[in-house]
Short mmCIF file of C-alpha atoms and ligand atoms in Angstrom, two decimals:
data_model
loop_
_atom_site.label_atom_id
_atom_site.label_comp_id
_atom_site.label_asym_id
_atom_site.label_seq_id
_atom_site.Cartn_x
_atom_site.Cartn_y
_atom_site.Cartn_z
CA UNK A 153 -164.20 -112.12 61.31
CA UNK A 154 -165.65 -112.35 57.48
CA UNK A 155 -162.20 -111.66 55.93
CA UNK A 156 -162.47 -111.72 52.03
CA UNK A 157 -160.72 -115.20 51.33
CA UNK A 158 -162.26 -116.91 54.25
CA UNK A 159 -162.90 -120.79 53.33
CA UNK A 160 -160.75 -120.96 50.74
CA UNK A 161 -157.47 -122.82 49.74
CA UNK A 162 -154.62 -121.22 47.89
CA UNK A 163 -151.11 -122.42 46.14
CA UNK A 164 -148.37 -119.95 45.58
CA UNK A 165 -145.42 -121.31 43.93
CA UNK A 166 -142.24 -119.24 44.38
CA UNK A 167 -143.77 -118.81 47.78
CA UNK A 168 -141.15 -118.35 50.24
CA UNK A 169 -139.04 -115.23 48.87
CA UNK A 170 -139.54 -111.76 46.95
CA UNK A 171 -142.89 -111.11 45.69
CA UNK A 172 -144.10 -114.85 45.99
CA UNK A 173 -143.59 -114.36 50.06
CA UNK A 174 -145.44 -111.18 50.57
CA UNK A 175 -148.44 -112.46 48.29
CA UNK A 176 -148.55 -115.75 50.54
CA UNK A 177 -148.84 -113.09 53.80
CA UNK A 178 -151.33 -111.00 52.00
CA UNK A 179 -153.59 -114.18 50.99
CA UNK A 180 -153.34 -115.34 54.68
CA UNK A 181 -154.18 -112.14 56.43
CA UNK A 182 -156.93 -112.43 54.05
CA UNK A 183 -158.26 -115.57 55.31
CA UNK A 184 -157.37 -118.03 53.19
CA UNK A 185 -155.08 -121.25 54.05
CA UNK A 186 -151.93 -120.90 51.81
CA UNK A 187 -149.65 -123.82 50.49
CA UNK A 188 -145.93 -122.12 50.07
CA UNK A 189 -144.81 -123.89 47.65
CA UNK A 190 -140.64 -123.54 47.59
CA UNK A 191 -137.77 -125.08 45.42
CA UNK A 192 -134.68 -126.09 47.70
CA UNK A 193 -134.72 -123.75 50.35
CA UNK A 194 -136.67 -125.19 53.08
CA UNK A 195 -135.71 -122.81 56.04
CA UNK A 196 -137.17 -120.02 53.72
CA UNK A 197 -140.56 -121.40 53.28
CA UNK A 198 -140.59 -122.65 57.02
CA UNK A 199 -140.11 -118.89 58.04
CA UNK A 200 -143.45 -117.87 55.21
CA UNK A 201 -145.08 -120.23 57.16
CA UNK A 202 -144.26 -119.56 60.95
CA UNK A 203 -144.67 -115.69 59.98
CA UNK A 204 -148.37 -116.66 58.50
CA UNK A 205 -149.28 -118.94 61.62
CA UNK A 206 -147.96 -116.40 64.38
CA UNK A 207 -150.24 -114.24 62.62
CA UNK A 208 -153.16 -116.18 62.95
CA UNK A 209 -153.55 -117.97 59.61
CA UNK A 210 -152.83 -121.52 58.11
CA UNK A 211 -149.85 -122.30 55.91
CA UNK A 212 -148.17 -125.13 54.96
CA UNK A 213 -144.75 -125.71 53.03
CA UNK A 214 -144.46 -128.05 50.12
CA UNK A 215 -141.56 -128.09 47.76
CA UNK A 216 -141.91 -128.83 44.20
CA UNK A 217 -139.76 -127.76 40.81
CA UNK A 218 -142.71 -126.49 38.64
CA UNK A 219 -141.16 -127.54 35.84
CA UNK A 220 -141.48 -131.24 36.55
CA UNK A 221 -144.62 -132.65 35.99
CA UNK A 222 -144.93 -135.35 37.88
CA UNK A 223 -144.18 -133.07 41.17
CA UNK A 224 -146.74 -130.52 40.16
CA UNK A 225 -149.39 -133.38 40.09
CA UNK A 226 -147.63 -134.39 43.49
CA UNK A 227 -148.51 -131.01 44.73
CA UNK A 228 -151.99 -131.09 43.64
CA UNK A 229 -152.86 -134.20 44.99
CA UNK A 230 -151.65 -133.28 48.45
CA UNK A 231 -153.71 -130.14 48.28
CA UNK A 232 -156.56 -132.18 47.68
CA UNK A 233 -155.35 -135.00 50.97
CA UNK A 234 -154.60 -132.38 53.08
CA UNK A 235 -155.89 -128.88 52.45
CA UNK A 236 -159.40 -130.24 50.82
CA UNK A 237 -158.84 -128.69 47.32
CA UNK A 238 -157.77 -125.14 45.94
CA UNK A 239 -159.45 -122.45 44.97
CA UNK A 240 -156.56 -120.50 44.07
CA UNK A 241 -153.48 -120.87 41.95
CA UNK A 242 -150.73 -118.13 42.00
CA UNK A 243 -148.61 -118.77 39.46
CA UNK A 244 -145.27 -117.06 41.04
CA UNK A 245 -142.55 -119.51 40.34
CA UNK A 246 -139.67 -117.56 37.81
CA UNK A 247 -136.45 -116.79 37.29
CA UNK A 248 -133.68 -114.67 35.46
CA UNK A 249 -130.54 -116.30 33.65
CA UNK A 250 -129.33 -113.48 32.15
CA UNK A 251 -126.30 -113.78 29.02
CA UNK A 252 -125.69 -111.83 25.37
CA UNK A 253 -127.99 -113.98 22.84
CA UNK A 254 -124.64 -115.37 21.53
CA UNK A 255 -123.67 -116.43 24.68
CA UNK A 256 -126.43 -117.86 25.82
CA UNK A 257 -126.48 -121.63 26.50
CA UNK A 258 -129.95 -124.10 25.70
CA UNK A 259 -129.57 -125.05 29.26
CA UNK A 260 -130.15 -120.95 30.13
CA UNK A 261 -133.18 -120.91 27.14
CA UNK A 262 -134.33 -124.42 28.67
CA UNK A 263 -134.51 -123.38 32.30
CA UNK A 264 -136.05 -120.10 32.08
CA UNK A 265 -138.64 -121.65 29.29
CA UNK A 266 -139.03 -124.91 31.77
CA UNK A 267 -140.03 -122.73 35.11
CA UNK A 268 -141.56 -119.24 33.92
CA UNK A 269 -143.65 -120.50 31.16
CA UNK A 270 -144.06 -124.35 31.46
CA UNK A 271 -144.42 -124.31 35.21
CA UNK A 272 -147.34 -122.43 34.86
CA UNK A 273 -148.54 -124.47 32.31
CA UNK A 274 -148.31 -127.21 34.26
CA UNK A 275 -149.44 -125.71 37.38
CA UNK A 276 -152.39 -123.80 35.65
CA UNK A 277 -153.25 -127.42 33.90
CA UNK A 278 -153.56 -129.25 37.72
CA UNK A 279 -155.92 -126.11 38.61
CA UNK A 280 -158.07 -126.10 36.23
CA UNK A 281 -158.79 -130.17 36.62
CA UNK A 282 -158.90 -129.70 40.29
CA UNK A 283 -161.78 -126.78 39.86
CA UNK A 284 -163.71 -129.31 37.67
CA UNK A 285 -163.80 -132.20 40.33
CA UNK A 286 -164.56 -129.82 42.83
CA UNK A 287 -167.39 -128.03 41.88
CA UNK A 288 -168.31 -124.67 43.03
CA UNK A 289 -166.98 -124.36 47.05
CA UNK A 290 -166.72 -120.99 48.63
CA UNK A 291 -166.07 -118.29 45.98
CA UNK A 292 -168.48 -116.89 43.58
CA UNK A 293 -166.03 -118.41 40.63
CA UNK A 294 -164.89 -122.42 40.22
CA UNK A 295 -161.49 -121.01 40.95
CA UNK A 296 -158.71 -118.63 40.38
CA UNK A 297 -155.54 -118.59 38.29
CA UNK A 298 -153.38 -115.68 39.17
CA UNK A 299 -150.02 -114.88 36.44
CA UNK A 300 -147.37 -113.19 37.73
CA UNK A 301 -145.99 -112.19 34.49
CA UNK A 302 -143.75 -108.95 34.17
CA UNK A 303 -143.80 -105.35 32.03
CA UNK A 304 -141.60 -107.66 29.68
CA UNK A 305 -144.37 -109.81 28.57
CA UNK A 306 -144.65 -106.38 25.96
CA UNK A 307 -141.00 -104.63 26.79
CA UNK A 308 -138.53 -106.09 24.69
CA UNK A 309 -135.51 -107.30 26.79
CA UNK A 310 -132.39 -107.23 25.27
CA UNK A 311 -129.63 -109.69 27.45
CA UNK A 312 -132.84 -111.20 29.19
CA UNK A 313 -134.15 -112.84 25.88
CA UNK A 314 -135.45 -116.33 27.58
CA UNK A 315 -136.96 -114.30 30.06
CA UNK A 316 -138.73 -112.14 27.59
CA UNK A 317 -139.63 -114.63 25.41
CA UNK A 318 -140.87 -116.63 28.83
CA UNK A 319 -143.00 -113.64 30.02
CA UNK A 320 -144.68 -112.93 26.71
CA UNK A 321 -145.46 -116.88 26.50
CA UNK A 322 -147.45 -116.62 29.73
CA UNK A 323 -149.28 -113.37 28.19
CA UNK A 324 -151.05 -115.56 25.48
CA UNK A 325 -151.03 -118.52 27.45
CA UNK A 326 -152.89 -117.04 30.06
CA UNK A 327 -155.37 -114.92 27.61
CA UNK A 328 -155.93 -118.01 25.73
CA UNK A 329 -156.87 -120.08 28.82
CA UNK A 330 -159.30 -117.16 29.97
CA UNK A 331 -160.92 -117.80 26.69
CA UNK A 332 -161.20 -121.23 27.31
CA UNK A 333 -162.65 -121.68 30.49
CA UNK A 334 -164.07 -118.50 31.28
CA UNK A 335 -167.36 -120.42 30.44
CA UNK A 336 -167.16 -122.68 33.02
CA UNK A 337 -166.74 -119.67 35.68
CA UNK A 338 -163.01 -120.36 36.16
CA UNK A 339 -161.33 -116.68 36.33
CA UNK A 340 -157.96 -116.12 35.11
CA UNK A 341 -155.79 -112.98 35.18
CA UNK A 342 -152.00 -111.91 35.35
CA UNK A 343 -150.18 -109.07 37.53
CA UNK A 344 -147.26 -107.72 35.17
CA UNK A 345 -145.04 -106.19 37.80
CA UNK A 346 -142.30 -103.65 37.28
CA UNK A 347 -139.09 -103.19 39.16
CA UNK A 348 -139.93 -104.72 42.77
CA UNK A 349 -137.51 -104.84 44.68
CA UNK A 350 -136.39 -108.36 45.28
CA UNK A 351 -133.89 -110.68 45.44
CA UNK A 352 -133.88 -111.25 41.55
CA UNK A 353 -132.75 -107.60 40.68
CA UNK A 354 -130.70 -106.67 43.59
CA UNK A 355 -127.99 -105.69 41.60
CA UNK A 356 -129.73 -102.68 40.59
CA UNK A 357 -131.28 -101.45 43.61
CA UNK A 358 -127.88 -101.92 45.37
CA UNK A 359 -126.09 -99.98 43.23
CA UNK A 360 -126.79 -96.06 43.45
CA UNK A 361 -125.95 -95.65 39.36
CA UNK A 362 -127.98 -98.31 38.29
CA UNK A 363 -130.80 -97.16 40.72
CA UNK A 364 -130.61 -93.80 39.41
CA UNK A 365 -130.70 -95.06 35.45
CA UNK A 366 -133.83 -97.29 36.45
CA UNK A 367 -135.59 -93.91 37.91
CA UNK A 368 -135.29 -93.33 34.07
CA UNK A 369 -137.28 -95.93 33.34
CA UNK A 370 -140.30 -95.16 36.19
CA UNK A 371 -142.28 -92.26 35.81
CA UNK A 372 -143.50 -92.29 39.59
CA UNK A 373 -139.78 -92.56 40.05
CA UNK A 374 -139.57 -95.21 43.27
CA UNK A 375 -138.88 -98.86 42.93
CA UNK A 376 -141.85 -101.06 43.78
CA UNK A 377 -142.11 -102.97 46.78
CA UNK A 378 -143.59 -106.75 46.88
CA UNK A 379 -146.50 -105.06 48.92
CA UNK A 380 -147.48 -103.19 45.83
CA UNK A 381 -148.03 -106.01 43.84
CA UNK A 382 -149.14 -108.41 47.03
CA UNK A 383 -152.16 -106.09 47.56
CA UNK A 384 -153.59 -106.11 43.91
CA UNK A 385 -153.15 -110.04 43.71
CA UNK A 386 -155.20 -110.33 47.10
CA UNK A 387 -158.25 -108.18 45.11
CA UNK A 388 -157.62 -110.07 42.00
CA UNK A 389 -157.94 -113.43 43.41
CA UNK A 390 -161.26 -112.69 45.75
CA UNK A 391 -164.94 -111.86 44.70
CA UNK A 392 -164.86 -107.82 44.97
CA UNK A 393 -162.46 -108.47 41.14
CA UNK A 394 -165.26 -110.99 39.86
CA UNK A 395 -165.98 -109.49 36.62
CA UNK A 396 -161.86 -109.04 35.98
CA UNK A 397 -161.10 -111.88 33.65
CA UNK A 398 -158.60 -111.99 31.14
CA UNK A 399 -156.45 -108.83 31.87
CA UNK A 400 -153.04 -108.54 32.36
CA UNK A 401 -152.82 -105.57 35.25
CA UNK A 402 -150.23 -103.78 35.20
CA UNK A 403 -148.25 -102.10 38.53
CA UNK A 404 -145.03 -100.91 37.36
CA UNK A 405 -145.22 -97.30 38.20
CA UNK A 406 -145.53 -96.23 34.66
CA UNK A 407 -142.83 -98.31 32.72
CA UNK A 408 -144.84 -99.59 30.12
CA UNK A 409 -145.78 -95.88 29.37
CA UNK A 410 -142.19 -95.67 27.93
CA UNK A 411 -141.10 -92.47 29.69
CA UNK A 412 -137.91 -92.66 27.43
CA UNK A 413 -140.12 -91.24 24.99
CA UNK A 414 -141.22 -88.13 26.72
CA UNK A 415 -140.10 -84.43 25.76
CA UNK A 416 -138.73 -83.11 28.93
CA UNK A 417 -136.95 -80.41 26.65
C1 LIG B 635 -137.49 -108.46 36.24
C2 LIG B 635 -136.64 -107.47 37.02
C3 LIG B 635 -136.68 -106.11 36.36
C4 LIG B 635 -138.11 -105.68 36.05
C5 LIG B 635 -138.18 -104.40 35.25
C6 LIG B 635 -138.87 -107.90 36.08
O1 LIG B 635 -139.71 -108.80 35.45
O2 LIG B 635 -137.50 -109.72 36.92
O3 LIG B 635 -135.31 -107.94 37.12
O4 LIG B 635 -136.10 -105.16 37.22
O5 LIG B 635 -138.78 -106.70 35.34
O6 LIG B 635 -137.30 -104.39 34.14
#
């Protein structure tokens, strides 16, 4: 079957839970073979993998903290050994460590900083050489940088500052690298999700007050689901989204349209 991603290789770190997870299945039932990358929970990425092979595809598991540099190149060099290249990066990898700015220790700043923004530095920097080497392979672009960003790379965050201040890093960071090697065919974009619902904001989902203020927030009042988001980054990342370069696309069910703001009176 001519499946949109067939022949070609792609890396999702953050791979084995939430958002990550379902955009690993997504670029599998697409055709593609899909590195999960993980950090410390191996039985988790193992199960992304057996649920992508049952189904058909090609996975593999590798684990790697993007925020160490020397792993990331670890990474890359494996796809190369093993998988014959990339063609796709999906820069997934984040977290939340929530405190008051007053509270908040470097360590919190430094971790949050280190994964969400560095990581895909880092990550983003492997790609990009790899696509050079490479040459042109199966894909009308040299390759494909995906961002999972969120609605607070432009909604201020009050309690979530590093993550804010993480999110709107990888907004320029990822604009600025469109700039840059856009000439050389190398497509890069971001998906700014809303509230998904996944492991990192359970708290809210699980809790039928907090639900009901975030329904505040969402003018198509649901919570997302990974799928939401899974879908776009599959169309982003293949040939039908070829002229889509640069743009952070937002599904968030209407948050960033600041429904606080309108006059239901
Ligand atoms: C955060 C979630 C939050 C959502 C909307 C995401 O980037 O990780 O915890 O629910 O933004 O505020």
């Amino acid at each position: 079957m001519n499946k949109k991603l067939n022949g070609q290789v792609a890396v999702v770190t953050g791979g084995s839970s939430g958002i990550g997870r379902c955009i690993a299945i997504g670029l599998a039932a697409d055709g593609a073979t899909v590195m999960v990358n993980y950090f410390r929970q191996p039985e988790m990425a193992e199960e992304v993998v057996k649920h992508i092979v049952d189904h058909g595809g090609q996975a593999l598991a590798h684990e790697t903290d993007v925020s160490d540099e020397a792993a990331v190149q670890e990474m890359f060099r494996r796809l190369e050994a093993e998988c014959g290249g990339v063609d796709i990066l999906v820069n997934n990898a984040g977290l939340q460590q929530d405190a008051a700015f007053e509270d908040m220790t470097l360590e919190q700043w430094d971790r949050v900083i280190g994964v969400n923004l560095t990581g895909q530095f880092l990550c983003a920097r492997e790609a990009v050489r790899a696509f050079k080497r490479q040459g042109f392979r199966s894909s009308k672009a040299l390759g494909k940088i995906l961002c999972i960003s969120s609605v607070h790379e432009v909604i201020p965050w009050a309690g979530h500052i590093n993550y804010a201040a993480s999110k709107g890093g990888v907004m320029l960071m990822m604009k600025s690298l469109a700039q840059e090697v856009g000439p050389v065919r190398i497509r890069v974009n971001s998906i700014a999700p809303g509230a998904i619902r996944t492991p990192i904001n359970r708290e809210v989902w699980d809790d039928p007050e907090a639900l009901d203020n975030l329904m505040k927030l969402i003018p198509l009042k649901r919570i997302g689901e990974s799928d939401d988001i899974s879908r776009a980054a599959a169309w982003i990342c293949s040939d039908e989204a070829d002229y889509v370069h640069g743009t952070s696309f937002f599904v968030d069910g209407g948050m960033t349209l600041y429904p606080g703001f309108a006059d239901n009176g």
